[in-house]
Amino acid sequence: MPVLETTALGAAEMHAHREDLLDVYRDAYADKIGSPFFTEDRHWERLLAYGQREGFALTMGHLDGVGLVGYALGYPLPEGSRWWGGLLTDVAPELVAEDGHRTFALTYIMVRHAWRRHGFARSLHDRLMQTRPEERATLLVQPQNVAAVTAYRSWGWYKIGDLKPFADAPTYDAMLLDLKQ
């Protein structure tokens, strides 16, 4: 099995890899890219916004002779974050209180279709999370993405509720992972 080489980058380096990142996105989201929420332009806008957040982190995964096969990225939720604003499930207020240091938001983890089921998503996930100082992480996953939900659960993530982040976005499972176990 090929070995995934991972590289950790910050927001400044993200711009230099724009086309490679968008190529992976087009491949990974080929079945959704026609929807207004999932357009390539909208994705890049989100990446630019995330890149402006303090603590932004990007991990890219390359294979020799293939190039970029996937990436994962995120940022710490700031104090008073609107991340939980679209929560459709009643939860205890202390569960969604953010102080700027408590929660890392894993906003994207994706691997090209041809390279899925090789453990590369897990490698990207682990590399991104291994040095996070936050006590926990959060992510959003579409519940019908059974492979992703199953993988996340096997990695220790658990669902706290349903969340719709934007009016034109789908409803996601909001998940948490304890990073200080």
XYZ file of N, CA and C in Angstrom:
543
model
N 0.843 -1.177 0.000
C 0.000 0.000 0.000
C 0.891 1.244 0.000
N 0.539 2.240 -0.803
C 1.348 3.456 -0.843
C 1.284 4.203 0.492
N 2.344 4.925 0.787
C 2.434 5.685 2.035
C 2.065 7.136 1.758
N 1.133 7.656 2.544
C 0.706 9.042 2.405
C 1.699 9.941 3.119
N 2.216 10.912 2.394
C 3.104 11.913 2.990
C 2.271 13.132 3.327
N 2.286 13.529 4.598
C 1.466 14.661 5.017
C 2.324 15.891 5.274
N 1.741 17.030 4.977
C 2.401 18.311 5.174
C 1.433 19.237 5.891
N 1.891 19.873 6.961
C 1.075 20.843 7.694
C 1.394 22.238 7.168
N 0.329 22.985 6.868
C 0.480 24.334 6.330
C -0.419 25.307 7.077
N -0.117 26.595 6.896
C -0.967 27.647 7.429
C -1.721 28.311 6.292
N -2.440 29.369 6.619
C -3.284 30.054 5.635
C -2.479 30.655 4.495
N -1.321 31.211 4.780
C -0.519 31.849 3.731
C -0.140 30.848 2.647
N 0.217 29.637 3.039
C 0.605 28.615 2.067
C -0.600 28.059 1.302
N -1.784 28.169 1.877
C -2.985 27.639 1.236
C -3.178 28.266 -0.142
N -2.931 29.550 -0.267
C -3.150 30.248 -1.538
C -2.280 29.677 -2.655
N -1.070 29.277 -2.317
C -0.156 28.723 -3.320
C -0.641 27.368 -3.850
N -1.533 26.721 -3.127
C -2.034 25.393 -3.499
C -3.490 25.434 -3.942
N -3.986 26.606 -4.285
C -5.398 26.798 -4.620
C -5.899 25.778 -5.644
N -5.231 25.656 -6.767
C -5.716 24.768 -7.830
C -5.693 23.302 -7.411
N -4.670 22.893 -6.693
C -4.620 21.507 -6.213
C -5.749 21.232 -5.222
N -5.981 22.175 -4.317
C -7.068 22.015 -3.348
C -8.420 21.940 -4.039
N -8.624 22.799 -5.040
C -9.891 22.793 -5.772
C -10.037 21.532 -6.628
N -8.940 21.011 -7.160
C -9.013 19.745 -7.911
C -9.518 18.610 -7.020
N -8.985 18.536 -5.800
C -9.437 17.500 -4.872
C -10.906 17.728 -4.531
N -11.288 18.971 -4.300
C -12.690 19.283 -3.978
C -13.620 18.858 -5.112
N -13.258 19.206 -6.343
C -14.097 18.838 -7.490
C -14.286 17.322 -7.570
N -13.230 16.582 -7.284
C -13.311 15.123 -7.314
C -14.139 14.593 -6.144
N -13.849 15.059 -4.947
C -14.507 14.542 -3.754
C -15.988 14.920 -3.683
N -16.332 16.068 -4.248
C -17.718 16.553 -4.186
C -18.388 16.569 -5.559
N -17.939 15.727 -6.462
C -18.458 15.708 -7.838
C -19.970 15.530 -7.882
N -20.523 14.763 -6.970
C -21.960 14.511 -6.968
C -22.784 15.657 -6.378
N -22.115 16.641 -5.764
C -22.833 17.737 -5.116
C -22.529 19.103 -5.715
N -21.503 19.208 -6.523
C -20.969 20.496 -6.962
C -21.977 21.347 -7.744
N -23.046 20.731 -8.249
C -24.075 21.489 -8.956
C -25.022 22.238 -8.034
N -25.029 21.886 -6.766
C -25.870 22.559 -5.780
C -25.235 23.888 -5.391
N -26.029 24.953 -5.262
C -25.456 26.276 -4.940
C -24.545 26.278 -3.707
N -24.894 25.513 -2.684
C -24.072 25.495 -1.474
C -22.713 24.841 -1.708
N -22.629 23.936 -2.673
C -21.406 23.170 -2.889
C -20.594 23.613 -4.109
N -20.869 24.771 -4.691
C -20.101 25.196 -5.860
C -18.635 25.395 -5.486
N -17.809 25.301 -6.485
C -16.370 25.493 -6.288
C -16.071 26.889 -5.725
N -16.737 27.911 -6.258
C -16.514 29.279 -5.767
C -16.906 29.409 -4.305
N -18.019 28.814 -3.954
C -18.479 28.880 -2.560
C -17.503 28.154 -1.639
N -16.976 27.039 -2.106
C -15.983 26.302 -1.311
C -14.750 27.169 -1.075
N -14.240 27.790 -2.126
C -13.036 28.612 -1.969
C -13.306 29.800 -1.049
N -14.489 30.383 -1.140
C -14.848 31.479 -0.222
C -14.776 31.006 1.226
N -15.282 29.810 1.481
C -15.222 29.270 2.841
C -13.778 29.034 3.270
N -12.961 28.494 2.368
C -11.557 28.273 2.724
C -10.866 29.585 3.064
N -11.127 30.623 2.280
C -10.529 31.931 2.556
C -10.976 32.464 3.916
N -12.257 32.307 4.221
C -12.772 32.760 5.521
C -12.134 31.964 6.662
N -12.049 30.647 6.508
C -11.436 29.823 7.549
C -9.967 30.195 7.731
N -9.288 30.474 6.614
C -7.875 30.817 6.669
C -7.592 32.103 7.429
N -8.580 32.943 7.598
C -8.407 34.191 8.349
C -8.550 33.991 9.851
N -9.002 32.817 10.242
C -9.211 32.540 11.669
C -7.886 32.256 12.361
N -7.750 32.781 13.545
C -6.556 32.511 14.338
C -6.469 31.016 14.629
N -5.309 30.440 14.441
C -5.104 29.021 14.699
C -5.458 28.111 13.539
N -5.775 28.701 12.369
C -6.104 27.899 11.189
C -4.997 26.891 10.904
N -5.386 25.678 10.538
C -4.413 24.624 10.219
C -4.913 23.815 9.027
N -3.990 23.454 8.159
C -4.279 22.669 6.962
C -3.259 21.546 6.863
N -3.732 20.332 6.677
C -2.855 19.183 6.449
C -3.181 18.620 5.074
N -2.161 18.541 4.233
C -2.322 18.010 2.879
C -1.643 16.651 2.800
N -2.242 15.742 2.021
C -1.693 14.399 1.862
C -1.330 14.126 0.412
N -0.070 13.789 0.180
C 0.437 13.506 -1.165
C 0.893 12.061 -1.274
N 0.758 11.528 -2.476
C 1.331 10.231 -2.807
C 2.356 10.437 -3.902
N 3.487 9.774 -3.762
C 4.527 9.843 -4.781
C 3.961 9.463 -6.145
N 4.195 10.290 -7.132
C 3.757 10.014 -8.482
C 2.292 10.309 -8.750
N 1.539 10.656 -7.708
C 0.120 10.932 -7.861
C -0.177 12.398 -7.592
N 0.445 12.951 -6.568
C 0.175 14.327 -6.163
C -0.756 14.363 -4.972
N -1.488 15.466 -4.853
C -2.382 15.669 -3.726
C -3.596 14.749 -3.845
N -3.806 13.920 -2.821
C -4.956 13.016 -2.833
C -6.008 13.415 -1.808
N -5.662 14.303 -0.888
C -6.638 14.724 0.099
C -6.101 15.775 1.036
N -7.011 16.326 1.827
C -6.608 17.307 2.835
C -7.653 17.411 3.935
N -7.202 17.969 5.048
C -8.064 18.237 6.193
C -7.690 19.613 6.724
N -8.685 20.339 7.213
C -8.391 21.680 7.726
C -9.406 22.098 8.763
N -9.041 23.123 9.505
C -9.946 23.654 10.507
C -9.319 24.799 11.273
N -10.022 25.213 12.323
C -9.583 26.337 13.142
C -10.277 26.259 14.508
N -9.688 26.893 15.525
C -10.358 26.933 16.824
C -11.575 27.864 16.772
N -12.666 27.435 17.370
C -13.850 28.282 17.412
C -13.583 29.475 18.330
N -13.844 30.685 17.852
C -13.598 31.864 18.683
C -14.633 32.003 19.797
N -14.329 32.824 20.757
C -15.280 33.115 21.823
C -16.570 33.644 21.204
N -17.696 33.133 21.660
C -18.979 33.566 21.130
C -19.239 33.121 19.703
N -18.600 32.070 19.269
C -18.718 31.578 17.900
C -20.167 31.371 17.483
N -20.440 31.620 16.208
C -21.766 31.360 15.649
C -21.887 29.920 15.151
N -20.855 29.115 15.310
C -20.849 27.731 14.832
C -22.104 26.984 15.263
N -22.496 27.157 16.516
C -23.622 26.410 17.066
C -24.964 27.087 16.792
N -24.981 28.223 16.109
C -26.201 28.985 15.869
C -27.265 28.230 15.097
N -26.874 27.308 14.263
C -27.836 26.546 13.467
C -28.235 25.225 14.093
N -27.911 25.049 15.379
C -28.232 23.796 16.064
C -29.744 23.625 16.157
N -30.234 22.493 15.693
C -31.670 22.203 15.674
C -32.092 21.325 16.847
N -31.138 20.914 17.639
C -31.358 20.020 18.768
C -31.123 20.795 20.054
N -31.987 20.611 21.039
C -31.772 21.235 22.340
C -30.633 20.528 23.060
N -29.640 21.313 23.460
C -28.522 20.790 24.238
C -28.270 21.750 25.394
N -27.582 21.285 26.382
C -27.232 22.139 27.524
C -26.377 23.311 27.034
N -26.676 24.525 27.464
C -25.927 25.704 27.001
C -24.419 25.594 27.216
N -24.000 24.953 28.290
C -22.559 24.839 28.549
C -21.861 23.952 27.510
N -22.622 23.104 26.839
C -22.040 22.243 25.813
C -21.594 23.041 24.593
N -22.249 24.155 24.328
C -21.940 24.945 23.135
C -21.314 26.304 23.460
N -20.922 26.510 24.691
C -20.237 27.749 25.080
C -18.785 27.681 24.612
N -18.353 28.697 23.896
C -16.985 28.719 23.375
C -16.197 29.886 23.980
N -14.945 29.620 24.315
C -14.090 30.647 24.908
C -12.895 31.004 24.025
N -12.838 30.441 22.820
C -11.730 30.708 21.917
C -10.602 29.699 22.005
N -10.661 28.825 23.008
C -9.588 27.843 23.207
C -10.117 26.438 23.430
N -11.421 26.293 23.535
C -12.014 25.017 23.920
C -12.165 24.022 22.778
N -12.573 24.507 21.585
C -12.999 23.602 20.523
C -12.309 23.897 19.200
N -11.782 22.868 18.578
C -11.225 22.958 17.229
C -12.290 22.463 16.259
N -12.620 23.284 15.251
C -13.604 22.896 14.242
C -12.887 22.269 13.055
N -13.113 20.990 12.848
C -12.602 20.287 11.667
C -13.600 20.571 10.548
N -13.281 21.528 9.699
C -14.247 21.993 8.706
C -14.264 21.152 7.445
N -13.159 20.566 7.088
C -13.112 19.694 5.911
C -12.105 18.588 6.118
N -12.485 17.417 5.652
C -11.564 16.298 5.478
C -12.060 15.582 4.231
N -11.214 15.520 3.223
C -11.646 14.900 1.968
C -10.496 14.188 1.284
N -10.866 13.132 0.574
C -9.913 12.322 -0.178
C -10.540 12.055 -1.546
N -9.717 12.110 -2.579
C -10.206 11.802 -3.927
C -10.847 10.416 -3.948
N -11.871 10.257 -4.789
C -12.607 8.992 -4.862
C -11.685 7.782 -5.076
N -10.746 7.903 -5.980
C -9.879 6.760 -6.310
C -8.997 6.324 -5.140
N -8.824 7.176 -4.132
C -7.919 6.869 -3.036
C -8.642 6.682 -1.702
N -9.942 6.532 -1.748
C -10.698 6.266 -0.525
C -10.538 4.806 -0.130
N -10.817 4.535 1.125
C -10.757 3.183 1.697
C -9.320 2.641 1.784
N -8.360 3.577 1.887
C -6.956 3.193 2.072
C -6.409 3.698 3.409
N -7.266 4.302 4.232
C -6.821 4.838 5.517
C -6.257 6.252 5.427
N -6.363 6.883 4.258
C -5.769 8.212 4.096
C -6.541 9.290 4.851
N -7.872 9.175 4.908
C -8.651 10.152 5.677
C -8.240 10.087 7.146
N -8.050 8.891 7.645
C -7.623 8.744 9.048
C -6.240 9.340 9.260
N -5.333 9.140 8.317
C -3.990 9.719 8.431
C -4.049 11.240 8.456
N -4.862 11.817 7.579
C -5.013 13.272 7.544
C -5.632 13.773 8.853
N -6.658 13.102 9.310
C -7.331 13.428 10.571
C -6.332 13.401 11.729
N -5.607 12.298 11.852
C -4.690 12.144 12.978
C -3.568 13.169 12.932
N -3.042 13.439 11.757
C -1.965 14.436 11.639
C -2.469 15.816 12.038
N -3.671 16.168 11.604
C -4.231 17.474 11.946
C -4.509 17.577 13.446
N -5.013 16.527 14.042
C -5.417 16.561 15.449
C -4.285 16.335 16.448
N -3.183 15.767 16.001
C -2.160 15.311 16.948
C -1.564 16.399 17.826
N -1.534 17.629 17.375
C -0.917 18.676 18.183
C -1.912 19.732 18.634
N -3.184 19.475 18.473
C -4.198 20.468 18.851
C -4.209 20.658 20.370
N -4.151 21.908 20.823
C -4.180 22.152 22.266
C -5.588 22.214 22.861
N -6.617 22.255 22.000
C -7.991 22.359 22.488
C -8.399 21.082 23.219
N -9.442 21.182 24.037
C -9.913 20.007 24.773
C -10.800 19.104 23.938
N -11.360 19.663 22.853
C -12.252 18.865 22.022
C -12.252 19.410 20.597
N -12.873 18.634 19.709
C -13.020 19.061 18.316
C -14.472 18.829 17.912
N -14.902 19.551 16.888
C -16.235 19.365 16.344
C -16.150 19.258 14.835
N -17.121 18.601 14.254
C -17.251 18.546 12.804
C -18.713 18.363 12.460
N -19.020 18.618 11.202
C -20.364 18.406 10.678
C -20.267 17.372 9.568
N -21.167 16.402 9.582
C -21.173 15.360 8.555
C -22.616 15.103 8.146
N -22.822 14.927 6.848
C -24.164 14.606 6.378
C -24.511 13.194 6.842
N -25.675 13.037 7.485
C -26.015 11.721 8.042
C -26.130 10.613 7.000
N -26.453 10.965 5.759
C -26.554 9.937 4.714
C -25.185 9.485 4.204
N -24.123 10.145 4.619
C -22.768 9.732 4.277
C -22.348 8.657 5.287
N -22.902 7.484 5.106
C -22.746 6.399 6.076
C -21.274 6.028 6.278
N -20.492 6.013 5.213
C -19.075 5.650 5.348
C -18.353 6.641 6.260
N -18.604 7.932 6.070
C -17.945 8.940 6.909
C -18.434 8.872 8.347
N -19.735 8.765 8.543
C -20.282 8.686 9.905
C -19.708 7.477 10.627
N -19.650 6.351 9.946
C -19.108 5.127 10.543
C -17.636 5.304 10.899
N -16.873 5.908 9.993
C -15.456 6.144 10.266
C -15.291 7.058 11.469
N -16.002 8.171 11.485
C -15.863 9.118 12.596
C -16.198 8.460 13.931
N -17.257 7.691 13.953
C -17.626 7.010 15.208
C -16.530 6.045 15.652
N -15.935 5.348 14.698
C -14.865 4.409 15.055
C -13.610 5.138 15.538
N -13.482 6.417 15.186
C -12.340 7.232 15.635
C -12.624 7.950 16.946
N -13.813 7.750 17.515
C -14.135 8.334 18.812
C -15.099 9.510 18.795
N -15.558 9.939 17.631
C -16.509 11.051 17.523
C -17.896 10.573 17.959
N -18.687 11.495 18.504
C -20.063 11.182 18.879
C -20.971 12.359 18.525
N -22.206 12.031 18.181
C -23.179 13.040 17.748
C -23.801 13.725 18.954
N -23.933 15.075 18.855
C -24.641 15.805 19.907
C -25.962 16.387 19.400
N -26.151 16.410 18.077
C -27.402 16.946 17.557
C -27.346 17.194 16.067
N -28.418 17.816 15.567
C -28.522 18.185 14.158
C -28.245 19.667 14.022
N -27.543 20.054 12.962
C -27.157 21.444 12.778
C -27.267 21.826 11.305
N -27.843 22.990 11.051
C -27.960 23.553 9.707
C -27.189 24.878 9.737
N -25.959 24.904 9.211
C -25.094 26.073 9.391
C -25.514 27.328 8.614
N -26.157 27.156 7.481
C -26.601 28.278 6.652
C -27.982 27.938 6.105
N -28.734 28.936 5.718
C -30.092 28.714 5.220
C -30.127 27.762 4.029
N -29.124 27.841 3.145
C -29.119 26.985 1.959
C -28.272 25.725 2.123
N -27.836 25.468 3.335
C -27.008 24.283 3.604
C -27.894 23.100 3.977
N -27.367 21.891 3.774
C -28.090 20.718 4.263
C -28.028 20.666 5.797
N -28.807 19.779 6.375
C -28.730 19.531 7.811
C -27.669 18.457 8.044
N -26.807 18.710 9.014
C -25.683 17.824 9.321
C -25.838 17.228 10.713
N -25.126 16.130 10.942
C -24.899 15.648 12.297
C -23.761 16.473 12.862
N -23.986 17.109 14.014
C -22.915 17.824 14.706
C -22.253 16.827 15.649
N -20.953 16.654 15.472
C -20.232 15.648 16.256
C -19.121 16.293 17.064
N -18.763 15.635 18.169
C -17.657 16.068 19.016
C -16.670 14.921 19.206
N -15.425 15.307 19.470
C -14.362 14.369 19.785
C -13.595 14.940 20.969
N -13.441 14.160 22.006
C -12.642 14.584 23.150
C -11.168 14.405 22.784
N -10.407 15.504 22.844
C -8.996 15.458 22.446
C -8.073 15.178 23.631
N -8.572 15.275 24.842
C -7.725 15.119 26.027
C -7.953 13.793 26.731
N -8.343 12.766 25.990
C -8.572 11.434 26.584
C -7.277 10.750 26.877
